[in-house]
Coordinates of C-alpha atoms and ligand atoms in Angstrom, one line a residue:
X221 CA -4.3 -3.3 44.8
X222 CA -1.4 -4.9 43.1
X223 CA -1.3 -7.9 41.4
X224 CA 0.5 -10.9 42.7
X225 CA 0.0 -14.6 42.7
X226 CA 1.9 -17.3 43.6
X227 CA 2.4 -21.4 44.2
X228 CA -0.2 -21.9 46.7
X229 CA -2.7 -19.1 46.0
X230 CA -6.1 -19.8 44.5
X231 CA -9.4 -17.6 43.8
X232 CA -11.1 -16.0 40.8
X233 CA -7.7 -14.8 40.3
X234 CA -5.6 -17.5 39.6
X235 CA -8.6 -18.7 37.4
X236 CA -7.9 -16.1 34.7
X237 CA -4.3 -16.5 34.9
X238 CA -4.7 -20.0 34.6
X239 CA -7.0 -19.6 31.2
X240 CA -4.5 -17.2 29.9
X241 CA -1.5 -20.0 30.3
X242 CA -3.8 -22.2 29.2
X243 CA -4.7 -20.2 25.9
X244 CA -1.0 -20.1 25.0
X245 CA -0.5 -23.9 25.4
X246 CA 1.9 -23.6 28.5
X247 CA -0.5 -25.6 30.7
X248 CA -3.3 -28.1 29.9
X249 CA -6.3 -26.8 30.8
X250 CA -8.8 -29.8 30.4
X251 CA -6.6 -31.8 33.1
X252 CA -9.2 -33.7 35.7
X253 CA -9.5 -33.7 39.8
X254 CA -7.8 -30.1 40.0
X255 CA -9.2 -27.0 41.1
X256 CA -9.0 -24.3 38.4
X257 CA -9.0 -21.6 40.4
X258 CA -5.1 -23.4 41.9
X259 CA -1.6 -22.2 41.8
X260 CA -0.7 -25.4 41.5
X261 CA 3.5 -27.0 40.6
X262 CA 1.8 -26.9 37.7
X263 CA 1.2 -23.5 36.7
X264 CA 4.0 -23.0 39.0
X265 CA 6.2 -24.3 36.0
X266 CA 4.0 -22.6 33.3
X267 CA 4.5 -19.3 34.5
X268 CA 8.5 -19.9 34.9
X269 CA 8.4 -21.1 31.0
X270 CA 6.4 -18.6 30.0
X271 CA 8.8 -15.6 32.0
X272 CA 11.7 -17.5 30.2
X273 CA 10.4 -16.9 26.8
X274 CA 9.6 -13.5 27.4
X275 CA 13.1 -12.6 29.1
X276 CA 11.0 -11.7 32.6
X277 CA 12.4 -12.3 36.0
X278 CA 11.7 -16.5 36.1
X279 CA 10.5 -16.5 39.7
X280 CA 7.3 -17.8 39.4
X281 CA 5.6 -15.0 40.8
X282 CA 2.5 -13.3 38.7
X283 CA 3.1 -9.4 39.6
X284 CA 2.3 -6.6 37.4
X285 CA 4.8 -6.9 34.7
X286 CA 4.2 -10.5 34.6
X287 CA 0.6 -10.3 34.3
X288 CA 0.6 -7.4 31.9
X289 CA 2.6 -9.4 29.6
X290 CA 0.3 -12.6 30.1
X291 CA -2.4 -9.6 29.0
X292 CA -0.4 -8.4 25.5
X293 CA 0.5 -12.5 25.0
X294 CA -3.2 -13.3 24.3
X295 CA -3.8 -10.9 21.0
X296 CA -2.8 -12.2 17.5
X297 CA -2.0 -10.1 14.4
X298 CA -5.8 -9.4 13.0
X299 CA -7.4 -10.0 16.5
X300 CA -8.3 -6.2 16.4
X301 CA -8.3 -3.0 14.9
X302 CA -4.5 -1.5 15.9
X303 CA -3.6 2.5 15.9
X304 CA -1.6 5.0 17.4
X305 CA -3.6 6.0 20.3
X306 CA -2.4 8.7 22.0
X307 CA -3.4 8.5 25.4
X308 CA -3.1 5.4 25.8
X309 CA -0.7 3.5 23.5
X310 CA -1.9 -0.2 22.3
X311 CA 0.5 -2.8 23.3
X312 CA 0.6 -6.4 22.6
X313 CA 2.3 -9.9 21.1
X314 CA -0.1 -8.4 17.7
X315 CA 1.5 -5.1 18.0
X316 CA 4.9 -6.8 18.3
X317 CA 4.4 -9.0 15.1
X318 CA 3.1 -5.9 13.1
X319 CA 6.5 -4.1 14.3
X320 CA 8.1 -7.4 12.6
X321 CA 6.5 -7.6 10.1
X322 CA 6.4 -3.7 8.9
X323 CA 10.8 -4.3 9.4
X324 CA 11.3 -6.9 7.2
X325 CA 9.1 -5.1 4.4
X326 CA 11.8 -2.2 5.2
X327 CA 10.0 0.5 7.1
X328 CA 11.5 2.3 10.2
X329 CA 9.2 1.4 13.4
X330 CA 12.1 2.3 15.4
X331 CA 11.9 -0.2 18.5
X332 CA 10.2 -3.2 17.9
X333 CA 9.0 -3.5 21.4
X334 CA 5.6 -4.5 20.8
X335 CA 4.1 -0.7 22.1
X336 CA 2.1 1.6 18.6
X337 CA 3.3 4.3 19.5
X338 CA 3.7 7.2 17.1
X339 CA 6.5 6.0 15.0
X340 CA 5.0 3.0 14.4
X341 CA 1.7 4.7 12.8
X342 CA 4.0 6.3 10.3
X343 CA 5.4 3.5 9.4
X344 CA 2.2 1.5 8.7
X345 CA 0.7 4.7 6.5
X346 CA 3.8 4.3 4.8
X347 CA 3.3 1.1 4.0
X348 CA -1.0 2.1 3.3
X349 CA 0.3 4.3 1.4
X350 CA 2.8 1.8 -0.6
X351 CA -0.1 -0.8 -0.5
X352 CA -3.0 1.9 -2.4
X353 CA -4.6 1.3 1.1
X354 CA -6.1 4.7 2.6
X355 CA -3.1 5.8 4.3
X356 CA -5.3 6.1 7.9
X357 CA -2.9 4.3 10.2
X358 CA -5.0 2.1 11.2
X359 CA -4.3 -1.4 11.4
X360 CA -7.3 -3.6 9.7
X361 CA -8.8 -5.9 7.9
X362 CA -7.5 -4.5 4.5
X363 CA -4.0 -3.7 6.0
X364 CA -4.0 -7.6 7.8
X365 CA -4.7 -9.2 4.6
X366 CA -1.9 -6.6 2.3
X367 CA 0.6 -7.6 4.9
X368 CA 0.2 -11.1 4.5
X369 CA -0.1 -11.0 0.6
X370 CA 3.1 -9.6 0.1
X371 CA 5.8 -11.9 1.8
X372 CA 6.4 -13.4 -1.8
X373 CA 6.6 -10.1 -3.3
X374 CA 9.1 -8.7 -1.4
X375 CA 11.5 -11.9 -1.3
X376 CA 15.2 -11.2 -2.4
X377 CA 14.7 -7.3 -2.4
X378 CA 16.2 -4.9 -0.6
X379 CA 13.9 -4.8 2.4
X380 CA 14.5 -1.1 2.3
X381 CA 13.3 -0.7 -1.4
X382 CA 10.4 0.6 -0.1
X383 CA 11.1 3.7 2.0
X384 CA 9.6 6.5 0.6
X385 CA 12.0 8.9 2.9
X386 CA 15.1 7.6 1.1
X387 CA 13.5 8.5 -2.1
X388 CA 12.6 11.7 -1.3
X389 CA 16.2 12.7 -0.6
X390 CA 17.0 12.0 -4.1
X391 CA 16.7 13.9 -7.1
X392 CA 18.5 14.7 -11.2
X393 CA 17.9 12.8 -14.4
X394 CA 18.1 8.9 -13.6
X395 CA 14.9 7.1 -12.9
X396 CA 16.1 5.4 -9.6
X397 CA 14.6 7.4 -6.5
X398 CA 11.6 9.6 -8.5
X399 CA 8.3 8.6 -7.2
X400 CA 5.7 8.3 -9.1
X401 CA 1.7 8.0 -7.8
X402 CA -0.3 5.5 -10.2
X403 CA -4.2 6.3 -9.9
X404 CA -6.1 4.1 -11.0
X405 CA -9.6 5.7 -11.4
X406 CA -13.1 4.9 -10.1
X407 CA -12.8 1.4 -7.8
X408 CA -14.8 -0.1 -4.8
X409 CA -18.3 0.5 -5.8
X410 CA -18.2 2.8 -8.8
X411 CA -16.9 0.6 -11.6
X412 CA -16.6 3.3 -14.4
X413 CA -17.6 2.9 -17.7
X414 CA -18.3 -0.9 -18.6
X415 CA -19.4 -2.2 -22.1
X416 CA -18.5 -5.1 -24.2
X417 CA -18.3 -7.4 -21.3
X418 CA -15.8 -5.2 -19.3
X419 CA -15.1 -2.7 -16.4
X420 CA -13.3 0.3 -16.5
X421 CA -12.3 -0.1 -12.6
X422 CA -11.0 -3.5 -13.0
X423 CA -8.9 -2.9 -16.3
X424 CA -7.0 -0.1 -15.2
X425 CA -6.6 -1.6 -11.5
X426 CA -4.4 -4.1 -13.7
X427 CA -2.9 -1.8 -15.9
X428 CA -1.8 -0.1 -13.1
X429 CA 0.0 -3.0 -11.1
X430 CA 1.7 -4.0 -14.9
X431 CA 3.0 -0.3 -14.9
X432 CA 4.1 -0.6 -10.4
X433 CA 6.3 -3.3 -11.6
X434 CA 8.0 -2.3 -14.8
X435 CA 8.2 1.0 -12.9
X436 CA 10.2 -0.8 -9.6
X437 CA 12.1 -2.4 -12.1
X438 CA 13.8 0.7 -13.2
X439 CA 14.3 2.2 -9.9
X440 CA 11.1 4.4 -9.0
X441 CA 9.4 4.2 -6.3
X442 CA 5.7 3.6 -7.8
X443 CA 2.7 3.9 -5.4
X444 CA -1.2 3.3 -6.3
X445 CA -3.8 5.6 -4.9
X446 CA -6.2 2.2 -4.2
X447 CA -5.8 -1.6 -4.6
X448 CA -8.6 -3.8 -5.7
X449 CA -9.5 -4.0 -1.9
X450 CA -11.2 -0.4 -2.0
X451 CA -14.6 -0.8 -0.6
X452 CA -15.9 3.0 -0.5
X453 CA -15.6 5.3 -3.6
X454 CA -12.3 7.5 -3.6
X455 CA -12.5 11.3 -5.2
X456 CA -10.5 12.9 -7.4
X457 CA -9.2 15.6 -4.4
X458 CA -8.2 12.9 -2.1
X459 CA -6.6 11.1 -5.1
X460 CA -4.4 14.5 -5.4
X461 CA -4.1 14.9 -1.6
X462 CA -2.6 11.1 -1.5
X463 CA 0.0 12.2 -4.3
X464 CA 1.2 15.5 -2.8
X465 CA 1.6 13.7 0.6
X466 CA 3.9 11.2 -0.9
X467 CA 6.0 14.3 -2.6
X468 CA 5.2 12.2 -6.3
X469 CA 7.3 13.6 -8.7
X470 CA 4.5 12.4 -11.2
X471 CA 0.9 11.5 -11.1
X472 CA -0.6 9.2 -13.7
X473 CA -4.4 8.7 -13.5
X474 CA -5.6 5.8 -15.7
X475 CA -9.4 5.9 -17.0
X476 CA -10.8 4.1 -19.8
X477 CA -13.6 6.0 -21.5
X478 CA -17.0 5.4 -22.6
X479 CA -19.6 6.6 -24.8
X480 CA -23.2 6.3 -26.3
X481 CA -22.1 6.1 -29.4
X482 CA -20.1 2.3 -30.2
X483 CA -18.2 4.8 -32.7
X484 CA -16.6 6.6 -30.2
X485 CA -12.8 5.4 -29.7
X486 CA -9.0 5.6 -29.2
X487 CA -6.5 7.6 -26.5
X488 CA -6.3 10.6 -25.4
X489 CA -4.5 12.1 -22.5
X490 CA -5.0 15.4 -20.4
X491 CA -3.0 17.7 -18.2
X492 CA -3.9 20.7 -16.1
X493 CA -4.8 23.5 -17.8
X494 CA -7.4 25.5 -20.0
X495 CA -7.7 28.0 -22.5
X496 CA -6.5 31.0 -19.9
X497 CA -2.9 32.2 -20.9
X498 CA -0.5 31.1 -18.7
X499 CA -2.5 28.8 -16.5
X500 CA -1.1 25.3 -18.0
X501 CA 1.2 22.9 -16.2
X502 CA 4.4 22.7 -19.3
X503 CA 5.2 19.5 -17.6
X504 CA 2.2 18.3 -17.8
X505 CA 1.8 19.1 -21.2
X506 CA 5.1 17.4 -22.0
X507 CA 4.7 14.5 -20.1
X508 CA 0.8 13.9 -21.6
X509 CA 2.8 14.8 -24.9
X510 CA 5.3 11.4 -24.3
X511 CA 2.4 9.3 -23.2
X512 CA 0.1 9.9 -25.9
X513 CA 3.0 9.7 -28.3
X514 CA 4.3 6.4 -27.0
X515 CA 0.8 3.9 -27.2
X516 CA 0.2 5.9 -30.5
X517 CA 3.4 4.5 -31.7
X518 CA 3.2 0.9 -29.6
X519 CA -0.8 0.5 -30.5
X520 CA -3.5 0.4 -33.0
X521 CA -5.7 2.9 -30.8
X522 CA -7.1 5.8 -32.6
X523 CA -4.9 9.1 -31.7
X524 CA -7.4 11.2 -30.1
X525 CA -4.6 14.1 -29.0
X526 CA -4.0 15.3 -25.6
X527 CA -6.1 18.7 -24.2
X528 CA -5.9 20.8 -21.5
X529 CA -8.4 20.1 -18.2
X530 CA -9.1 21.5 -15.1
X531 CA -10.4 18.5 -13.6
X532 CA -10.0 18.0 -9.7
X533 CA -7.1 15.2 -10.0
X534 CA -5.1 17.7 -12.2
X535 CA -6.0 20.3 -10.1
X536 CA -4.9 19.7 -6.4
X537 CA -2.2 17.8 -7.7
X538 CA 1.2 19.7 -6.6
X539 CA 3.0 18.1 -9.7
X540 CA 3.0 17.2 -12.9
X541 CA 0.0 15.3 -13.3
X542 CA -1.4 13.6 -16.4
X543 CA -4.7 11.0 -16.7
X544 CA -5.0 9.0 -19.7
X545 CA -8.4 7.7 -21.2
X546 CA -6.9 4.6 -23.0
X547 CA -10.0 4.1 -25.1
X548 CA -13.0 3.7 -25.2
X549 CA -14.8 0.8 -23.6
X550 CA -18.1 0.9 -25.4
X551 CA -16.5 0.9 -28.9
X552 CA -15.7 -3.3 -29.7
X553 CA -12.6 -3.0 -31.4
X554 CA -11.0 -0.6 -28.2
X555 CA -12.9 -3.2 -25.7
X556 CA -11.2 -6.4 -27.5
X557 CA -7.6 -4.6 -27.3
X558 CA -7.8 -3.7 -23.5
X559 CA -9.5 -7.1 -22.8
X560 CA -6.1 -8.6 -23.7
X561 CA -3.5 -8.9 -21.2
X562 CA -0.5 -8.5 -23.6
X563 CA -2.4 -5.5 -25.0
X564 CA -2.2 -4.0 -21.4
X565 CA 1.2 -4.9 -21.0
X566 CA 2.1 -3.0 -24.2
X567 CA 0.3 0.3 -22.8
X568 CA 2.1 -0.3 -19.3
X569 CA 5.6 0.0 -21.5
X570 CA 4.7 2.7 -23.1
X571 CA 4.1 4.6 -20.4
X572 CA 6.9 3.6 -18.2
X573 CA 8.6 4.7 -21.4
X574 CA 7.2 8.2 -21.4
X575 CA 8.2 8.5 -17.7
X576 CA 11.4 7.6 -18.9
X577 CA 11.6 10.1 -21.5
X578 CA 10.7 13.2 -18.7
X579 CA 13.7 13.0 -17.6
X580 CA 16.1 11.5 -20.8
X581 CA 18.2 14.2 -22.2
X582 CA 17.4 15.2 -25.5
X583 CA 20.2 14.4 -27.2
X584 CA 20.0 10.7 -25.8
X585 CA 16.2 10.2 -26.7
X586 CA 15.6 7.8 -28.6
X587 CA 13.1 7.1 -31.7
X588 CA 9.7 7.0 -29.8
X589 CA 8.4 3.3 -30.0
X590 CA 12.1 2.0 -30.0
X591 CA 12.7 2.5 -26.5
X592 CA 12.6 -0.7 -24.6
X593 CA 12.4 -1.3 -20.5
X594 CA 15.8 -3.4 -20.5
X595 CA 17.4 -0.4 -22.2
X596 CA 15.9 1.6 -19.2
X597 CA 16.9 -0.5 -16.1
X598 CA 19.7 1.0 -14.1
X599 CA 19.8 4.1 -17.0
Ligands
ZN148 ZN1 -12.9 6.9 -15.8

């Protein structure tokens, strides 16, 4: 049976079509003494506007394109869940805006033409991925609320900024094009070590967006492992998965530590490796080398060295890969410090410094603690 209504028709029908105009604000719905089950003049018209808009055949006349059309027109961006379904591809006005709206923020949908189809899922678990959102293509509540939130973000960048796949291409000494994964530990319900009034999940949650920025300043492409939107708890091996699927040319996990004893403070930072010969990452040794060296020099925290671990983040991690355990929360002094914002803001130079540093040649390094971001941007 196919679909067609037109001026003069009426049944259960032209009821639903008439809703549907209805819904969109094409025809008044609430109007007295007519049948709603009509094709009146007046839906007549509606459907004719509403064709118009969406550059159909104006005749009047619902058939199956038209209705199908009137079908996608009804769903709003966040009405429902939207993924690439195979089978049976999603379509709609919702899938159109996402298109839209995944463009402007600079990643490749290819057509927007309002169908998810399998280009369009890579795109948005680029963008999950981009967002610390679990990169599962899936279009929700998280995903709704990250694509709102950044509009002001984005604002006078290059809408292409954020294209991992341009990135990837690029390689050498400069900072512009490396990627960097920023992981900051525990999150959604595990909240890490707290003491002194603080969390461990929400400190280095904000350490890690002061580090995203200063990191985008200079060119590299900087993406979180989770926002503060993470409701379930994240392990260390998909932490590492999520860094070797954006090809990370570094991976900087950032922990604050904690301890029975109030004594216990200051940094320390570890890389992959143990005390088997030959088994330790020499980048990561170097690059735990610059970081620890850096806040030692920008900070009052206690220099607790950096050592070799085997720990799963460090592990499944294809490269270099370093976490930092930027005190310790349970000591007062350590807790005051990373309590502060300008404190954090410090840390996050120093180790946008370090990443800096991988990659300086040694004969242009300079002084540790004298390197400063402006001296970085564009370098
Ligand atoms: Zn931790």
């Amino acid at each position: 049976m196919t679909v067609r209504y037109r001026l003069g028709d009426s049944g259960p029908g032209v009821a639903e079509i008439r809703i549907k105009l209805a819904q969109l604000g094409l025809l008044d719905h609430t109007e007295s003494g007519v049948p709603l089950d009509t094709f009146d003049i007046d839906v007549d018209h509606a459907v004719r506007q509403f064709q118009q808009e969406r550059g159909l055949t104006a005749d009047g006349v619902v058939g199956p394109a038209t209705y199908r059309v009137l079908e996608e027109a009804r769903w709003r961006l966040g009405d429902r869940l939207l993924s690439y379904v195979v089978a049976n591809p999603q379509s709609g006005d919702d899938v159109l805006a996402l298109q839209r709206r995944l463009t402007e923020l600079g990643f490749d949908v290819g057509r927007v033409d309002g169908i998810f189809g399998p280009r369009t899922g890579e795109a948005l678990r680029e963008f999950q991925r981009n967002m610390g959102l679990p990169a599962d293509g899936t279009c929700g509540p998280s995903t709704f609320k990250a694509l709102g939130r950044l509009a002001p973000i984005v604002t006078g960048g290059r809408p292409d900024s954020l294209r991992a796949s341009d990135a990837l291409q690029r390689a050498g000494k400069r900072l512009p094009g490396k990627i960097v994964v920023i992981d900051p530990g525990h999150g959604g319900p595990d909240r890490g070590n707290v003491g002194n009034g603080v969390e461990e999940a929400t400190l280095v949650e904000d350490l890690a967006a002061r580090v995203e920025g200063r990191l985008a300043a200079t060119g590299v492409h900087a993406y979180l492992t989770r926002g503060p939107a993470l409701t379930t708890e994240l392990d260390e091996v998909s932490r590492a998965e999520f860094a070797n699927e954006t090809g990370a040319n570094l991976v900087i996990s950032l922990h604050i530590d904690g301890h029975s004893n109030p004594e216990a403070s200051g940094v320390a930072t570890y890389y992959y490796g143990s005390d088997r010969p030959g088994a330790n990452s020499a980048i990561g040794e170097t690059f735990a080398g610059l970081i620890q060296r850096e806040i030692v020099a920008r900070t009052d925290l206690v220099d607790c060295r950096t050592h070799a671990k085997t720990w799963d983040l460090l592990r499944h991690t294809r490269m270099a890969a370093v976490r930092v355990e930027l005190g310790y929360i349970t000591n007062p002094h350590d807790a005051a410090r990373l309590a502060d914002p300008d404190f954090r803001d410090v840390v996050a130079e120093a180790i946008v410094v370090a990443v800096q540093r991988v990659y300086l040649p040694s004969h242009e390094d300079a002084q540790t603690g004298a390197l400063r971001l402006h001296d970085l941007a564009g370098a």
